C-alpha cells in the first residue's frame, strides 16, 4: 500500500524523518502538526485550493507527447509541463496551499527561505494575492547572484533580508528563517519550499504537490488508455517536484520511479550535490535523512550549476524510497544537464529550467524499450537560466550530435 511509503503519524519514513528541533521551536512545530492534516483534508480547504490551482496557477498542467524526443530515445516520452504554471515552476502549488493553511490558522505574517529565489518569488506572489506581510531570507551571496528574482520579490511587496552567516547561501537563509520563527511564534507562519524540515513539513508539502500525480492518473488514462506509465522521472533538490510526481504511484510497483540528483562536476570530485550517491544518514534542518557530511559529521558544502538542486540534504521520503529500493536515484553532471537543455530546446521548442534538465539528462541511461512509456516532469522553465545557457553555447555546438 501507498501508506508504507508515506510517513507514519510521527513523521517517520522508515528510519528517516521525525522532528529533531530545539526546545524553542517545539511550540511552533507542534501547533502546526496538530492542525495541518484536518485543515488540508477539509472540504472547504480543498475547494479553495483547487479553485486557485485552476484559475490562478493555470492547472492542470498539460501532459505533452514529445514526438521528436521520443524518436531520439526510442520510447514514448511525455512531458508533464509544470514549467507552464504561474511563476514558472511547480513551487506555486506548495505556496498556494501553505498560505491558505496559514490563513486558516489565523496567521498574518509569512516568512520563507530561498536559494535561487524561485521559492521566494512564489511566496511573495501568494502573499501579494492574500494581502499578507512577507519576509524572505536569502543568503547574501545568492542575493548578488540572483538579482532579477530579488527585484521581483521586492516588486511583489516582500522584504528580502540577507543572511550573513556561513557561506551566505540557502542553508544559512534557512537558519535565519528558523531564528525569526522562534522570535515570532504567535503571528508568523513559515512557508518551507520543499519536502524537507521537521515533521509535518515533508508530509504537508508532499500532499500539496501531489496534485501533479493526481493529474497524471487521468491524463495518462486519456492518452494511453492506462493510468500507469513505465517510468516517472523527476529531478531532486529537496525533492518536492519528485514527491508530487511519484505520490499517487508509490504503491504501483509496475511504475518505475526515477529521481535525478545533480552530480555537479561528478560524484567523486567533491563538487557535487548528489546526496543519495555520496551522503550518510544525519540530521539537517530538523529531519533525519541522507546528508552530505564529513567523517566527523560536519555538513559538506554542496555544488551544482543549478541553484535549485544545490542542497546538502534531501527530503526524508526520498531517503526512504532509496533505502527501500522503491525508487531509483540517478544523477547528471552540469555538462549533461546543459546538453539535455539544448536538446529539448532544439527538438521540442521548450527551454527547461536547469533543474529540470537534469531529469531529461538520464533518458539516454535508462535502456528504454520501444513500447516503454516515460513521463518526465519538467519542473520549471529556463528563463532564469539564460546566462548559464549562453555561456555553454560553444560546448553544446561541439558535442550535441555525439551525445547519447
Ligand atoms: C526549486 C526547484 C527545483 C528543486 O526543488 P524540489 O523540491 O527538489 O522540487 C526543481 N526545479 C525547479 C524548476 C525549481 O525551481
PDB file of C-alpha atoms in Angstrom, residues 120-266:
ATOM      1  CA  UNK A 120      10.935  33.348  -2.585  1.00  0.00           C
ATOM      2  CA  UNK A 121       9.159  34.653  -5.684  1.00  0.00           C
ATOM      3  CA  UNK A 122       6.373  32.063  -5.379  1.00  0.00           C
ATOM      4  CA  UNK A 123       5.926  33.003  -1.701  1.00  0.00           C
ATOM      5  CA  UNK A 124       5.979  36.764  -2.377  1.00  0.00           C
ATOM      6  CA  UNK A 125       3.401  36.149  -5.115  1.00  0.00           C
ATOM      7  CA  UNK A 126       0.869  34.404  -2.880  1.00  0.00           C
ATOM      8  CA  UNK A 127       1.471  36.990  -0.117  1.00  0.00           C
ATOM      9  CA  UNK A 128       0.537  39.766  -2.540  1.00  0.00           C
ATOM     10  CA  UNK A 129      -2.523  37.762  -3.548  1.00  0.00           C
ATOM     11  CA  UNK A 130      -3.597  37.219   0.073  1.00  0.00           C
ATOM     12  CA  UNK A 131      -2.504  40.631   1.393  1.00  0.00           C
ATOM     13  CA  UNK A 132      -0.071  39.228   3.928  1.00  0.00           C
ATOM     14  CA  UNK A 133       3.222  40.611   5.179  1.00  0.00           C
ATOM     15  CA  UNK A 134       6.141  38.725   3.614  1.00  0.00           C
ATOM     16  CA  UNK A 135       9.767  38.425   4.742  1.00  0.00           C
ATOM     17  CA  UNK A 136      12.140  36.305   2.646  1.00  0.00           C
ATOM     18  CA  UNK A 137      15.556  35.272   3.992  1.00  0.00           C
ATOM     19  CA  UNK A 138      18.211  34.869   1.333  1.00  0.00           C
ATOM     20  CA  UNK A 139      21.973  34.366   1.583  1.00  0.00           C
ATOM     21  CA  UNK A 140      23.938  37.471   0.730  1.00  0.00           C
ATOM     22  CA  UNK A 141      25.889  35.532  -1.917  1.00  0.00           C
ATOM     23  CA  UNK A 142      22.630  34.418  -3.552  1.00  0.00           C
ATOM     24  CA  UNK A 143      21.238  37.972  -3.457  1.00  0.00           C
ATOM     25  CA  UNK A 144      24.199  39.086  -5.564  1.00  0.00           C
ATOM     26  CA  UNK A 145      23.892  36.113  -7.963  1.00  0.00           C
ATOM     27  CA  UNK A 146      20.105  36.266  -8.397  1.00  0.00           C
ATOM     28  CA  UNK A 147      19.375  39.971  -8.713  1.00  0.00           C
ATOM     29  CA  UNK A 148      16.316  39.678 -11.032  1.00  0.00           C
ATOM     30  CA  UNK A 149      14.492  37.432  -8.545  1.00  0.00           C
ATOM     31  CA  UNK A 150      15.337  39.821  -5.703  1.00  0.00           C
ATOM     32  CA  UNK A 151      13.766  42.675  -7.696  1.00  0.00           C
ATOM     33  CA  UNK A 152      10.695  40.542  -8.451  1.00  0.00           C
ATOM     34  CA  UNK A 153      10.188  39.775  -4.753  1.00  0.00           C
ATOM     35  CA  UNK A 154      10.537  43.467  -3.897  1.00  0.00           C
ATOM     36  CA  UNK A 155       8.097  44.493  -6.609  1.00  0.00           C
ATOM     37  CA  UNK A 156       5.639  41.975  -5.155  1.00  0.00           C
ATOM     38  CA  UNK A 157       5.957  43.743  -1.805  1.00  0.00           C
ATOM     39  CA  UNK A 158       8.228  41.315   0.052  1.00  0.00           C
ATOM     40  CA  UNK A 159      11.119  42.343   2.275  1.00  0.00           C
ATOM     41  CA  UNK A 160      14.280  40.453   1.313  1.00  0.00           C
ATOM     42  CA  UNK A 161      16.620  40.035   4.286  1.00  0.00           C
ATOM     43  CA  UNK A 162      20.233  38.984   3.633  1.00  0.00           C
ATOM     44  CA  UNK A 163      21.622  36.039   5.615  1.00  0.00           C
ATOM     45  CA  UNK A 164      25.180  36.954   6.548  1.00  0.00           C
ATOM     46  CA  UNK A 165      26.382  33.802   8.329  1.00  0.00           C
ATOM     47  CA  UNK A 166      28.233  30.750   6.952  1.00  0.00           C
ATOM     48  CA  UNK A 167      28.897  30.918   3.239  1.00  0.00           C
ATOM     49  CA  UNK A 168      25.746  33.036   2.865  1.00  0.00           C
ATOM     50  CA  UNK A 169      23.593  30.655   0.813  1.00  0.00           C
ATOM     51  CA  UNK A 170      20.429  28.533   1.250  1.00  0.00           C
ATOM     52  CA  UNK A 171      21.464  26.663   4.402  1.00  0.00           C
ATOM     53  CA  UNK A 172      22.206  29.975   6.151  1.00  0.00           C
ATOM     54  CA  UNK A 173      18.958  31.557   4.935  1.00  0.00           C
ATOM     55  CA  UNK A 174      17.066  28.580   6.403  1.00  0.00           C
ATOM     56  CA  UNK A 175      18.801  29.094   9.764  1.00  0.00           C
ATOM     57  CA  UNK A 176      17.796  32.796   9.734  1.00  0.00           C
ATOM     58  CA  UNK A 177      14.172  31.944   8.926  1.00  0.00           C
ATOM     59  CA  UNK A 178      14.063  29.441  11.798  1.00  0.00           C
ATOM     60  CA  UNK A 179      15.500  32.103  14.129  1.00  0.00           C
ATOM     61  CA  UNK A 180      12.784  34.553  13.051  1.00  0.00           C
ATOM     62  CA  UNK A 181      10.110  31.918  13.666  1.00  0.00           C
ATOM     63  CA  UNK A 182      11.375  31.305  17.206  1.00  0.00           C
ATOM     64  CA  UNK A 183      11.093  35.053  17.920  1.00  0.00           C
ATOM     65  CA  UNK A 184       7.618  35.422  16.370  1.00  0.00           C
ATOM     66  CA  UNK A 185       5.640  32.301  17.284  1.00  0.00           C
ATOM     67  CA  UNK A 186       2.222  33.971  17.565  1.00  0.00           C
ATOM     68  CA  UNK A 187       1.540  35.691  14.263  1.00  0.00           C
ATOM     69  CA  UNK A 188       4.075  34.107  11.871  1.00  0.00           C
ATOM     70  CA  UNK A 189       3.782  31.141   9.502  1.00  0.00           C
ATOM     71  CA  UNK A 190       6.938  29.656   7.975  1.00  0.00           C
ATOM     72  CA  UNK A 191       6.395  28.509   4.370  1.00  0.00           C
ATOM     73  CA  UNK A 192       9.103  25.901   3.662  1.00  0.00           C
ATOM     74  CA  UNK A 193       9.917  25.390  -0.027  1.00  0.00           C
ATOM     75  CA  UNK A 194      10.449  21.635  -0.317  1.00  0.00           C
ATOM     76  CA  UNK A 195       9.724  18.256   1.311  1.00  0.00           C
ATOM     77  CA  UNK A 196      12.365  18.970   3.957  1.00  0.00           C
ATOM     78  CA  UNK A 197      12.421  20.237   7.538  1.00  0.00           C
ATOM     79  CA  UNK A 198      10.824  18.782  10.678  1.00  0.00           C
ATOM     80  CA  UNK A 199       7.564  16.820  10.598  1.00  0.00           C
ATOM     81  CA  UNK A 200       4.940  17.845   9.476  1.00  0.00           C
ATOM     82  CA  UNK A 201       6.577  19.806   6.636  1.00  0.00           C
ATOM     83  CA  UNK A 202       7.727  16.876   4.453  1.00  0.00           C
ATOM     84  CA  UNK A 203       4.237  15.352   4.596  1.00  0.00           C
ATOM     85  CA  UNK A 204       2.474  18.703   4.173  1.00  0.00           C
ATOM     86  CA  UNK A 205       4.497  19.715   1.106  1.00  0.00           C
ATOM     87  CA  UNK A 206       4.232  16.243  -0.478  1.00  0.00           C
ATOM     88  CA  UNK A 207       0.442  16.326  -0.125  1.00  0.00           C
ATOM     89  CA  UNK A 208       0.211  19.811  -1.650  1.00  0.00           C
ATOM     90  CA  UNK A 209       2.472  18.810  -4.570  1.00  0.00           C
ATOM     91  CA  UNK A 210       0.633  15.514  -5.101  1.00  0.00           C
ATOM     92  CA  UNK A 211      -1.708  17.356  -7.478  1.00  0.00           C
ATOM     93  CA  UNK A 212       0.953  16.605 -10.133  1.00  0.00           C
ATOM     94  CA  UNK A 213       0.473  12.814  -9.995  1.00  0.00           C
ATOM     95  CA  UNK A 214      -3.255  13.196  -9.355  1.00  0.00           C
ATOM     96  CA  UNK A 215      -3.472  14.815 -12.787  1.00  0.00           C
ATOM     97  CA  UNK A 216      -1.094  12.251 -14.300  1.00  0.00           C
ATOM     98  CA  UNK A 217      -3.542   9.445 -13.438  1.00  0.00           C
ATOM     99  CA  UNK A 218      -6.306  10.789 -15.674  1.00  0.00           C
ATOM    100  CA  UNK A 219      -4.035  12.374 -18.249  1.00  0.00           C
ATOM    101  CA  UNK A 220      -2.240   9.054 -18.792  1.00  0.00           C
ATOM    102  CA  UNK A 221      -5.553   7.192 -18.952  1.00  0.00           C
ATOM    103  CA  UNK A 222      -6.759   9.576 -21.620  1.00  0.00           C
ATOM    104  CA  UNK A 223      -3.521   9.480 -23.634  1.00  0.00           C
ATOM    105  CA  UNK A 224      -2.532   5.812 -23.290  1.00  0.00           C
ATOM    106  CA  UNK A 225      -5.644   4.003 -22.017  1.00  0.00           C
ATOM    107  CA  UNK A 226      -3.860   3.158 -18.753  1.00  0.00           C
ATOM    108  CA  UNK A 227      -3.096   5.275 -15.690  1.00  0.00           C
ATOM    109  CA  UNK A 228       0.376   3.785 -15.374  1.00  0.00           C
ATOM    110  CA  UNK A 229       3.442   4.819 -17.347  1.00  0.00           C
ATOM    111  CA  UNK A 230       6.507   2.545 -17.206  1.00  0.00           C
ATOM    112  CA  UNK A 231       8.702   5.306 -15.806  1.00  0.00           C
ATOM    113  CA  UNK A 232       8.274   8.622 -13.990  1.00  0.00           C
ATOM    114  CA  UNK A 233      11.436  10.742 -13.971  1.00  0.00           C
ATOM    115  CA  UNK A 234      11.946  13.915 -11.901  1.00  0.00           C
ATOM    116  CA  UNK A 235      14.886  15.967 -10.656  1.00  0.00           C
ATOM    117  CA  UNK A 236      15.578  16.102  -6.912  1.00  0.00           C
ATOM    118  CA  UNK A 237      16.875  19.049  -4.918  1.00  0.00           C
ATOM    119  CA  UNK A 238      14.932  18.797  -1.670  1.00  0.00           C
ATOM    120  CA  UNK A 239      12.585  16.558  -3.624  1.00  0.00           C
ATOM    121  CA  UNK A 240       9.192  18.294  -3.807  1.00  0.00           C
ATOM    122  CA  UNK A 241       8.511  18.066  -7.548  1.00  0.00           C
ATOM    123  CA  UNK A 242       9.639  14.425  -7.467  1.00  0.00           C
ATOM    124  CA  UNK A 243       7.451  13.709  -4.409  1.00  0.00           C
ATOM    125  CA  UNK A 244       4.469  15.284  -6.186  1.00  0.00           C
ATOM    126  CA  UNK A 245       5.052  13.291  -9.387  1.00  0.00           C
ATOM    127  CA  UNK A 246       5.584   9.984  -7.538  1.00  0.00           C
ATOM    128  CA  UNK A 247       2.885  10.381  -4.868  1.00  0.00           C
ATOM    129  CA  UNK A 248      -0.111   8.528  -6.326  1.00  0.00           C
ATOM    130  CA  UNK A 249       2.148   5.896  -7.899  1.00  0.00           C
ATOM    131  CA  UNK A 250       4.054   4.904  -4.766  1.00  0.00           C
ATOM    132  CA  UNK A 251       2.046   1.702  -4.322  1.00  0.00           C
ATOM    133  CA  UNK A 252       2.064   0.797  -8.028  1.00  0.00           C
ATOM    134  CA  UNK A 253       5.272  -1.187  -8.241  1.00  0.00           C
ATOM    135  CA  UNK A 254       4.959  -1.637 -12.009  1.00  0.00           C
ATOM    136  CA  UNK A 255       5.726   2.080 -12.378  1.00  0.00           C
ATOM    137  CA  UNK A 256       9.468   2.692 -12.072  1.00  0.00           C
ATOM    138  CA  UNK A 257      10.231   5.892 -10.163  1.00  0.00           C
ATOM    139  CA  UNK A 258      13.476   7.661 -11.028  1.00  0.00           C
ATOM    140  CA  UNK A 259      14.826  10.632  -9.055  1.00  0.00           C
ATOM    141  CA  UNK A 260      17.733  12.535 -10.568  1.00  0.00           C
ATOM    142  CA  UNK A 261      20.234  14.376  -8.398  1.00  0.00           C
ATOM    143  CA  UNK A 262      22.790  16.925  -9.549  1.00  0.00           C
ATOM    144  CA  UNK A 263      26.283  15.465  -9.520  1.00  0.00           C
ATOM    145  CA  UNK A 264      27.873  18.818 -10.377  1.00  0.00           C
ATOM    146  CA  UNK A 265      31.382  18.217 -11.725  1.00  0.00           C
ATOM    147  CA  UNK A 266      30.989  14.475 -10.954  1.00  0.00           C
TER     148      UNK A 266
END
